[in-house]
Amino acid sequence: MVKIGVIAIQGDVSEHVQSIGRAMDILGIEGSVITVKRVRDVENLNGVLIPGGESTTITRIMNKSGLTEKIRKMYAEESIAIMGTCAGCVILAKEVEGGEVRGLELMNMKVMRNAFGRQKESFETLVDVKGLEEPYPAVFIRAPIIEKVWDDCEVVAKLGDKIVGARQDALLALSFHPELTEDHRIYKLFFDML
């Protein structure tokens, strides 16, 4: 049984919970999806998803609640998989341009927050993602850009010359919002890391 936790501080939490549940059904994966607000909620998880929202706010609350340290420890000791979308991508990065607060800092990458502009400049486009046969319909909302990756962190998605997806071991960071599409292939990539 797979158990996935979605950090429920801010962002499209219910959309991720529903999308993960649908993806599990489609793929025939037995398991459950829960929301995570406290440290005790992350016990016995196989994977954690950090949704979009405002990265500074999410990080501050995760730090204050002890979630940041608990998730770091679980990743180091239990090799749980972690996927971050939009703000979650920022929280996973070791370096953040203009970042005020330290997040999980697990991925060897540098991220620029809100690189695609304001809310009104949001858009959807097809993106080639490593591991997917067909382009993915990616939704970008005040999205970050991954400026560079190093060591064992690899680029898995680009939009033109901009990096919008990276993977390192069981960590997946995406600039876009897979929960806002009906395409569940990104979640399969996440499940494959469990």
JSON list of C-alpha atoms in Angstrom, two decimals:
[
{"chain": "A", "resi": 1, "resn": "MET", "atom": "CA", "xyz": [0.00, 0.00, 0.00]},
{"chain": "A", "resi": 2, "resn": "VAL", "atom": "CA", "xyz": [1.35, 3.36, -1.06]},
{"chain": "A", "resi": 3, "resn": "LYS", "atom": "CA", "xyz": [0.72, 6.37, 1.18]},
{"chain": "A", "resi": 4, "resn": "ILE", "atom": "CA", "xyz": [1.26, 9.88, -0.20]},
{"chain": "A", "resi": 5, "resn": "GLY", "atom": "CA", "xyz": [1.04, 13.09, 1.82]},
{"chain": "A", "resi": 6, "resn": "VAL", "atom": "CA", "xyz": [0.27, 16.50, 0.32]},
{"chain": "A", "resi": 7, "resn": "ILE", "atom": "CA", "xyz": [1.57, 19.45, 2.34]},
{"chain": "A", "resi": 8, "resn": "ALA", "atom": "CA", "xyz": [-1.65, 21.30, 3.21]},
{"chain": "A", "resi": 9, "resn": "ILE", "atom": "CA", "xyz": [-0.46, 24.79, 4.10]},
{"chain": "A", "resi": 10, "resn": "GLN", "atom": "CA", "xyz": [-1.43, 26.65, 0.94]},
{"chain": "A", "resi": 11, "resn": "GLY", "atom": "CA", "xyz": [-2.02, 26.11, -2.76]},
{"chain": "A", "resi": 12, "resn": "ASP", "atom": "CA", "xyz": [-3.96, 23.54, -4.80]},
{"chain": "A", "resi": 13, "resn": "VAL", "atom": "CA", "xyz": [-4.02, 20.94, -2.04]},
{"chain": "A", "resi": 14, "resn": "SER", "atom": "CA", "xyz": [-7.42, 19.41, -2.82]},
{"chain": "A", "resi": 15, "resn": "GLU", "atom": "CA", "xyz": [-6.63, 19.38, -6.55]},
{"chain": "A", "resi": 16, "resn": "HIS", "atom": "CA", "xyz": [-3.42, 17.41, -5.90]},
{"chain": "A", "resi": 17, "resn": "VAL", "atom": "CA", "xyz": [-5.21, 15.00, -3.56]},
{"chain": "A", "resi": 18, "resn": "GLN", "atom": "CA", "xyz": [-7.88, 14.36, -6.21]},
{"chain": "A", "resi": 19, "resn": "SER", "atom": "CA", "xyz": [-5.34, 14.08, -9.06]},
{"chain": "A", "resi": 20, "resn": "ILE", "atom": "CA", "xyz": [-3.12, 11.67, -7.13]},
{"chain": "A", "resi": 21, "resn": "GLY", "atom": "CA", "xyz": [-6.16, 9.57, -6.21]},
{"chain": "A", "resi": 22, "resn": "ARG", "atom": "CA", "xyz": [-7.33, 9.46, -9.85]},
{"chain": "A", "resi": 23, "resn": "ALA", "atom": "CA", "xyz": [-3.81, 8.59, -11.03]},
{"chain": "A", "resi": 24, "resn": "MET", "atom": "CA", "xyz": [-3.65, 5.73, -8.50]},
{"chain": "A", "resi": 25, "resn": "ASP", "atom": "CA", "xyz": [-7.00, 4.42, -9.77]},
{"chain": "A", "resi": 26, "resn": "ILE", "atom": "CA", "xyz": [-5.95, 4.67, -13.44]},
{"chain": "A", "resi": 27, "resn": "LEU", "atom": "CA", "xyz": [-2.61, 2.98, -12.77]},
{"chain": "A", "resi": 28, "resn": "GLY", "atom": "CA", "xyz": [-4.05, 0.31, -10.47]},
{"chain": "A", "resi": 29, "resn": "ILE", "atom": "CA", "xyz": [-1.97, 1.46, -7.49]},
{"chain": "A", "resi": 30, "resn": "GLU", "atom": "CA", "xyz": [-3.43, 0.60, -4.10]},
{"chain": "A", "resi": 31, "resn": "GLY", "atom": "CA", "xyz": [-2.91, 3.31, -1.57]},
{"chain": "A", "resi": 32, "resn": "SER", "atom": "CA", "xyz": [-4.11, 6.49, 0.03]},
{"chain": "A", "resi": 33, "resn": "VAL", "atom": "CA", "xyz": [-3.53, 10.22, -0.13]},
{"chain": "A", "resi": 34, "resn": "ILE", "atom": "CA", "xyz": [-3.63, 12.37, 2.99]},
{"chain": "A", "resi": 35, "resn": "THR", "atom": "CA", "xyz": [-3.15, 16.03, 3.78]},
{"chain": "A", "resi": 36, "resn": "VAL", "atom": "CA", "xyz": [-0.15, 16.97, 5.92]},
{"chain": "A", "resi": 37, "resn": "LYS", "atom": "CA", "xyz": [-0.32, 19.87, 8.37]},
{"chain": "A", "resi": 38, "resn": "ARG", "atom": "CA", "xyz": [1.69, 18.58, 11.32]},
{"chain": "A", "resi": 39, "resn": "VAL", "atom": "CA", "xyz": [4.83, 16.53, 11.86]},
{"chain": "A", "resi": 40, "resn": "ARG", "atom": "CA", "xyz": [2.83, 13.51, 13.05]},
{"chain": "A", "resi": 41, "resn": "ASP", "atom": "CA", "xyz": [1.02, 13.47, 9.68]},
{"chain": "A", "resi": 42, "resn": "VAL", "atom": "CA", "xyz": [4.18, 12.44, 7.79]},
{"chain": "A", "resi": 43, "resn": "GLU", "atom": "CA", "xyz": [4.68, 9.17, 9.64]},
{"chain": "A", "resi": 44, "resn": "ASN", "atom": "CA", "xyz": [4.67, 6.10, 7.38]},
{"chain": "A", "resi": 45, "resn": "LEU", "atom": "CA", "xyz": [4.53, 8.04, 4.13]},
{"chain": "A", "resi": 46, "resn": "ASN", "atom": "CA", "xyz": [6.14, 6.74, 0.93]},
{"chain": "A", "resi": 47, "resn": "GLY", "atom": "CA", "xyz": [6.02, 10.13, -0.74]},
{"chain": "A", "resi": 48, "resn": "VAL", "atom": "CA", "xyz": [5.42, 13.82, -0.09]},
{"chain": "A", "resi": 49, "resn": "LEU", "atom": "CA", "xyz": [4.05, 16.38, -2.51]},
{"chain": "A", "resi": 50, "resn": "ILE", "atom": "CA", "xyz": [4.70, 20.09, -1.94]},
{"chain": "A", "resi": 51, "resn": "PRO", "atom": "CA", "xyz": [2.15, 22.12, -3.93]},
{"chain": "A", "resi": 52, "resn": "GLY", "atom": "CA", "xyz": [2.25, 25.61, -5.36]},
{"chain": "A", "resi": 53, "resn": "GLY", "atom": "CA", "xyz": [1.35, 28.70, -3.39]},
{"chain": "A", "resi": 54, "resn": "GLU", "atom": "CA", "xyz": [3.62, 31.34, -1.92]},
{"chain": "A", "resi": 55, "resn": "SER", "atom": "CA", "xyz": [6.98, 29.68, -1.26]},
{"chain": "A", "resi": 56, "resn": "THR", "atom": "CA", "xyz": [8.06, 32.03, 1.54]},
{"chain": "A", "resi": 57, "resn": "THR", "atom": "CA", "xyz": [4.82, 31.49, 3.48]},
{"chain": "A", "resi": 58, "resn": "ILE", "atom": "CA", "xyz": [4.84, 27.71, 2.98]},
{"chain": "A", "resi": 59, "resn": "THR", "atom": "CA", "xyz": [8.51, 27.50, 4.00]},
{"chain": "A", "resi": 60, "resn": "ARG", "atom": "CA", "xyz": [8.07, 29.63, 7.13]},
{"chain": "A", "resi": 61, "resn": "ILE", "atom": "CA", "xyz": [5.16, 27.50, 8.32]},
{"chain": "A", "resi": 62, "resn": "MET", "atom": "CA", "xyz": [6.97, 24.25, 7.48]},
{"chain": "A", "resi": 63, "resn": "ASN", "atom": "CA", "xyz": [10.05, 25.47, 9.36]},
{"chain": "A", "resi": 64, "resn": "LYS", "atom": "CA", "xyz": [8.07, 26.63, 12.40]},
{"chain": "A", "resi": 65, "resn": "SER", "atom": "CA", "xyz": [6.02, 23.42, 12.60]},
{"chain": "A", "resi": 66, "resn": "GLY", "atom": "CA", "xyz": [9.07, 21.15, 12.33]},
{"chain": "A", "resi": 67, "resn": "LEU", "atom": "CA", "xyz": [7.95, 19.69, 8.98]},
{"chain": "A", "resi": 68, "resn": "THR", "atom": "CA", "xyz": [11.09, 20.86, 7.17]},
{"chain": "A", "resi": 69, "resn": "GLU", "atom": "CA", "xyz": [13.44, 18.98, 9.49]},
{"chain": "A", "resi": 70, "resn": "LYS", "atom": "CA", "xyz": [11.20, 15.90, 9.68]},
{"chain": "A", "resi": 71, "resn": "ILE", "atom": "CA", "xyz": [10.92, 15.63, 5.88]},
{"chain": "A", "resi": 72, "resn": "ARG", "atom": "CA", "xyz": [14.69, 16.16, 5.44]},
{"chain": "A", "resi": 73, "resn": "LYS", "atom": "CA", "xyz": [15.32, 13.39, 7.96]},
{"chain": "A", "resi": 74, "resn": "MET", "atom": "CA", "xyz": [12.82, 11.03, 6.31]},
{"chain": "A", "resi": 75, "resn": "TYR", "atom": "CA", "xyz": [14.40, 11.64, 2.90]},
{"chain": "A", "resi": 76, "resn": "ALA", "atom": "CA", "xyz": [17.89, 10.96, 4.26]},
{"chain": "A", "resi": 77, "resn": "GLU", "atom": "CA", "xyz": [16.99, 7.91, 6.35]},
{"chain": "A", "resi": 78, "resn": "GLU", "atom": "CA", "xyz": [13.97, 6.36, 4.62]},
{"chain": "A", "resi": 79, "resn": "SER", "atom": "CA", "xyz": [14.46, 7.56, 1.02]},
{"chain": "A", "resi": 80, "resn": "ILE", "atom": "CA", "xyz": [10.91, 8.83, 0.64]},
{"chain": "A", "resi": 81, "resn": "ALA", "atom": "CA", "xyz": [10.08, 10.40, -2.72]},
{"chain": "A", "resi": 82, "resn": "ILE", "atom": "CA", "xyz": [9.33, 14.13, -2.82]},
{"chain": "A", "resi": 83, "resn": "MET", "atom": "CA", "xyz": [7.70, 16.08, -5.64]},
{"chain": "A", "resi": 84, "resn": "GLY", "atom": "CA", "xyz": [7.49, 19.86, -5.59]},
{"chain": "A", "resi": 85, "resn": "THR", "atom": "CA", "xyz": [5.34, 21.86, -8.00]},
{"chain": "A", "resi": 86, "resn": "CYS", "atom": "CA", "xyz": [5.79, 25.62, -8.54]},
{"chain": "A", "resi": 87, "resn": "ALA", "atom": "CA", "xyz": [6.44, 26.88, -4.97]},
{"chain": "A", "resi": 88, "resn": "GLY", "atom": "CA", "xyz": [7.36, 23.29, -4.07]},
{"chain": "A", "resi": 89, "resn": "CYS", "atom": "CA", "xyz": [10.09, 23.46, -6.72]},
{"chain": "A", "resi": 90, "resn": "VAL", "atom": "CA", "xyz": [11.49, 26.55, -4.97]},
{"chain": "A", "resi": 91, "resn": "ILE", "atom": "CA", "xyz": [11.34, 24.85, -1.56]},
{"chain": "A", "resi": 92, "resn": "LEU", "atom": "CA", "xyz": [13.35, 21.85, -2.86]},
{"chain": "A", "resi": 93, "resn": "ALA", "atom": "CA", "xyz": [16.17, 24.01, -4.32]},
{"chain": "A", "resi": 94, "resn": "LYS", "atom": "CA", "xyz": [19.55, 24.44, -2.62]},
{"chain": "A", "resi": 95, "resn": "GLU", "atom": "CA", "xyz": [19.82, 27.96, -4.07]},
{"chain": "A", "resi": 96, "resn": "VAL", "atom": "CA", "xyz": [16.99, 30.46, -4.56]},
{"chain": "A", "resi": 97, "resn": "GLU", "atom": "CA", "xyz": [17.52, 33.82, -6.22]},
{"chain": "A", "resi": 98, "resn": "GLY", "atom": "CA", "xyz": [15.83, 36.39, -4.00]},
{"chain": "A", "resi": 99, "resn": "GLY", "atom": "CA", "xyz": [14.88, 33.75, -1.45]},
{"chain": "A", "resi": 100, "resn": "GLU", "atom": "CA", "xyz": [14.30, 35.09, 2.05]},
{"chain": "A", "resi": 101, "resn": "VAL", "atom": "CA", "xyz": [13.80, 31.82, 3.90]},
{"chain": "A", "resi": 102, "resn": "ARG", "atom": "CA", "xyz": [15.61, 28.48, 3.73]},
{"chain": "A", "resi": 103, "resn": "GLY", "atom": "CA", "xyz": [13.47, 25.56, 2.57]},
{"chain": "A", "resi": 104, "resn": "LEU", "atom": "CA", "xyz": [14.30, 21.87, 2.30]},
{"chain": "A", "resi": 105, "resn": "GLU", "atom": "CA", "xyz": [17.43, 22.61, 0.21]},
{"chain": "A", "resi": 106, "resn": "LEU", "atom": "CA", "xyz": [17.67, 19.02, -1.06]},
{"chain": "A", "resi": 107, "resn": "MET", "atom": "CA", "xyz": [18.15, 19.48, -4.81]},
{"chain": "A", "resi": 108, "resn": "ASN", "atom": "CA", "xyz": [21.33, 20.63, -6.54]},
{"chain": "A", "resi": 109, "resn": "MET", "atom": "CA", "xyz": [19.70, 23.44, -8.45]},
{"chain": "A", "resi": 110, "resn": "LYS", "atom": "CA", "xyz": [19.28, 27.21, -8.45]},
{"chain": "A", "resi": 111, "resn": "VAL", "atom": "CA", "xyz": [15.77, 28.59, -8.89]},
{"chain": "A", "resi": 112, "resn": "MET", "atom": "CA", "xyz": [14.45, 32.07, -9.69]},
{"chain": "A", "resi": 113, "resn": "ARG", "atom": "CA", "xyz": [11.05, 32.71, -8.08]},
{"chain": "A", "resi": 114, "resn": "ASN", "atom": "CA", "xyz": [8.14, 34.10, -10.16]},
{"chain": "A", "resi": 115, "resn": "ALA", "atom": "CA", "xyz": [10.32, 34.16, -13.29]},
{"chain": "A", "resi": 116, "resn": "PHE", "atom": "CA", "xyz": [7.35, 33.91, -15.65]},
{"chain": "A", "resi": 117, "resn": "GLY", "atom": "CA", "xyz": [5.76, 37.11, -14.31]},
{"chain": "A", "resi": 118, "resn": "ARG", "atom": "CA", "xyz": [2.54, 37.98, -12.56]},
{"chain": "A", "resi": 119, "resn": "GLN", "atom": "CA", "xyz": [-0.71, 36.04, -12.21]},
{"chain": "A", "resi": 120, "resn": "LYS", "atom": "CA", "xyz": [-2.22, 37.66, -15.33]},
{"chain": "A", "resi": 121, "resn": "GLU", "atom": "CA", "xyz": [0.72, 36.32, -17.36]},
{"chain": "A", "resi": 122, "resn": "SER", "atom": "CA", "xyz": [-0.19, 32.70, -16.58]},
{"chain": "A", "resi": 123, "resn": "PHE", "atom": "CA", "xyz": [-0.38, 30.30, -19.51]},
{"chain": "A", "resi": 124, "resn": "GLU", "atom": "CA", "xyz": [-0.66, 26.68, -20.63]},
{"chain": "A", "resi": 125, "resn": "THR", "atom": "CA", "xyz": [1.63, 25.10, -23.22]},
{"chain": "A", "resi": 126, "resn": "LEU", "atom": "CA", "xyz": [2.95, 21.71, -24.27]},
{"chain": "A", "resi": 127, "resn": "VAL", "atom": "CA", "xyz": [6.29, 20.75, -22.72]},
{"chain": "A", "resi": 128, "resn": "ASP", "atom": "CA", "xyz": [8.52, 17.78, -23.50]},
{"chain": "A", "resi": 129, "resn": "VAL", "atom": "CA", "xyz": [9.19, 15.83, -20.31]},
{"chain": "A", "resi": 130, "resn": "LYS", "atom": "CA", "xyz": [11.84, 13.12, -20.08]},
{"chain": "A", "resi": 131, "resn": "GLY", "atom": "CA", "xyz": [10.14, 9.78, -19.57]},
{"chain": "A", "resi": 132, "resn": "LEU", "atom": "CA", "xyz": [6.90, 10.79, -21.32]},
{"chain": "A", "resi": 133, "resn": "GLU", "atom": "CA", "xyz": [6.33, 9.78, -24.94]},
{"chain": "A", "resi": 134, "resn": "GLU", "atom": "CA", "xyz": [4.05, 12.72, -25.80]},
{"chain": "A", "resi": 135, "resn": "PRO", "atom": "CA", "xyz": [4.34, 16.41, -24.76]},
{"chain": "A", "resi": 136, "resn": "TYR", "atom": "CA", "xyz": [2.70, 17.34, -21.45]},
{"chain": "A", "resi": 137, "resn": "PRO", "atom": "CA", "xyz": [0.08, 20.15, -21.13]},
{"chain": "A", "resi": 138, "resn": "ALA", "atom": "CA", "xyz": [1.87, 22.29, -18.52]},
{"chain": "A", "resi": 139, "resn": "VAL", "atom": "CA", "xyz": [0.09, 25.13, -16.68]},
{"chain": "A", "resi": 140, "resn": "PHE", "atom": "CA", "xyz": [2.39, 27.96, -15.53]},
{"chain": "A", "resi": 141, "resn": "ILE", "atom": "CA", "xyz": [1.15, 30.42, -12.86]},
{"chain": "A", "resi": 142, "resn": "ARG", "atom": "CA", "xyz": [3.73, 32.91, -11.55]},
{"chain": "A", "resi": 143, "resn": "ALA", "atom": "CA", "xyz": [6.10, 30.02, -12.09]},
{"chain": "A", "resi": 144, "resn": "PRO", "atom": "CA", "xyz": [9.76, 29.76, -11.14]},
{"chain": "A", "resi": 145, "resn": "ILE", "atom": "CA", "xyz": [12.54, 28.90, -13.57]},
{"chain": "A", "resi": 146, "resn": "ILE", "atom": "CA", "xyz": [15.30, 26.47, -12.70]},
{"chain": "A", "resi": 147, "resn": "GLU", "atom": "CA", "xyz": [18.36, 28.51, -13.66]},
{"chain": "A", "resi": 148, "resn": "LYS", "atom": "CA", "xyz": [20.91, 25.72, -13.36]},
{"chain": "A", "resi": 149, "resn": "VAL", "atom": "CA", "xyz": [21.42, 22.19, -12.07]},
{"chain": "A", "resi": 150, "resn": "TRP", "atom": "CA", "xyz": [24.63, 20.49, -10.99]},
{"chain": "A", "resi": 151, "resn": "ASP", "atom": "CA", "xyz": [26.11, 17.17, -9.90]},
{"chain": "A", "resi": 152, "resn": "ASP", "atom": "CA", "xyz": [23.45, 14.43, -9.84]},
{"chain": "A", "resi": 153, "resn": "CYS", "atom": "CA", "xyz": [20.50, 16.73, -10.56]},
{"chain": "A", "resi": 154, "resn": "GLU", "atom": "CA", "xyz": [19.28, 16.35, -14.16]},
{"chain": "A", "resi": 155, "resn": "VAL", "atom": "CA", "xyz": [17.03, 18.41, -16.39]},
{"chain": "A", "resi": 156, "resn": "VAL", "atom": "CA", "xyz": [13.78, 16.57, -17.21]},
{"chain": "A", "resi": 157, "resn": "ALA", "atom": "CA", "xyz": [11.70, 19.36, -18.79]},
{"chain": "A", "resi": 158, "resn": "LYS", "atom": "CA", "xyz": [12.43, 22.50, -20.79]},
{"chain": "A", "resi": 159, "resn": "LEU", "atom": "CA", "xyz": [10.34, 25.27, -22.30]},
{"chain": "A", "resi": 160, "resn": "GLY", "atom": "CA", "xyz": [12.51, 26.64, -25.07]},
{"chain": "A", "resi": 161, "resn": "ASP", "atom": "CA", "xyz": [15.85, 27.25, -23.37]},
{"chain": "A", "resi": 162, "resn": "LYS", "atom": "CA", "xyz": [14.31, 27.52, -19.86]},
{"chain": "A", "resi": 163, "resn": "ILE", "atom": "CA", "xyz": [14.53, 24.59, -17.43]},
{"chain": "A", "resi": 164, "resn": "VAL", "atom": "CA", "xyz": [11.07, 23.84, -15.98]},
{"chain": "A", "resi": 165, "resn": "GLY", "atom": "CA", "xyz": [11.66, 20.39, -14.50]},
{"chain": "A", "resi": 166, "resn": "ALA", "atom": "CA", "xyz": [14.50, 18.59, -12.71]},
{"chain": "A", "resi": 167, "resn": "ARG", "atom": "CA", "xyz": [15.05, 15.26, -11.01]},
{"chain": "A", "resi": 168, "resn": "GLN", "atom": "CA", "xyz": [17.62, 14.11, -8.48]},
{"chain": "A", "resi": 169, "resn": "ASP", "atom": "CA", "xyz": [17.31, 10.58, -7.09]},
{"chain": "A", "resi": 170, "resn": "ALA", "atom": "CA", "xyz": [13.78, 10.40, -5.62]},
{"chain": "A", "resi": 171, "resn": "LEU", "atom": "CA", "xyz": [13.20, 14.16, -5.89]},
{"chain": "A", "resi": 172, "resn": "LEU", "atom": "CA", "xyz": [11.17, 15.75, -8.69]},
{"chain": "A", "resi": 173, "resn": "ALA", "atom": "CA", "xyz": [10.82, 19.53, -9.08]},
{"chain": "A", "resi": 174, "resn": "LEU", "atom": "CA", "xyz": [8.44, 21.12, -11.58]},
{"chain": "A", "resi": 175, "resn": "SER", "atom": "CA", "xyz": [7.80, 24.78, -12.37]},
{"chain": "A", "resi": 176, "resn": "PHE", "atom": "CA", "xyz": [4.27, 23.98, -13.54]},
{"chain": "A", "resi": 177, "resn": "HIS", "atom": "CA", "xyz": [1.01, 22.67, -12.04]},
{"chain": "A", "resi": 178, "resn": "PRO", "atom": "CA", "xyz": [0.12, 19.07, -13.02]},
{"chain": "A", "resi": 179, "resn": "GLU", "atom": "CA", "xyz": [-2.92, 19.15, -10.72]},
{"chain": "A", "resi": 180, "resn": "LEU", "atom": "CA", "xyz": [-4.62, 21.64, -13.07]},
{"chain": "A", "resi": 181, "resn": "THR", "atom": "CA", "xyz": [-4.77, 19.22, -16.01]},
{"chain": "A", "resi": 182, "resn": "GLU", "atom": "CA", "xyz": [-6.54, 15.93, -16.62]},
{"chain": "A", "resi": 183, "resn": "ASP", "atom": "CA", "xyz": [-3.20, 14.38, -17.66]},
{"chain": "A", "resi": 184, "resn": "HIS", "atom": "CA", "xyz": [-1.89, 12.16, -14.86]},
{"chain": "A", "resi": 185, "resn": "ARG", "atom": "CA", "xyz": [1.39, 11.06, -16.45]},
{"chain": "A", "resi": 186, "resn": "ILE", "atom": "CA", "xyz": [3.49, 13.32, -14.18]},
{"chain": "A", "resi": 187, "resn": "TYR", "atom": "CA", "xyz": [2.11, 11.50, -11.15]},
{"chain": "A", "resi": 188, "resn": "LYS", "atom": "CA", "xyz": [3.21, 8.19, -12.70]},
{"chain": "A", "resi": 189, "resn": "LEU", "atom": "CA", "xyz": [6.77, 9.58, -12.82]},
{"chain": "A", "resi": 190, "resn": "PHE", "atom": "CA", "xyz": [6.38, 10.41, -9.12]},
{"chain": "A", "resi": 191, "resn": "PHE", "atom": "CA", "xyz": [5.02, 6.93, -8.29]},
{"chain": "A", "resi": 192, "resn": "ASP", "atom": "CA", "xyz": [7.94, 5.36, -10.18]},
{"chain": "A", "resi": 193, "resn": "MET", "atom": "CA", "xyz": [10.32, 7.05, -7.70]},
{"chain": "A", "resi": 194, "resn": "LEU", "atom": "CA", "xyz": [8.64, 5.46, -4.64]}
]
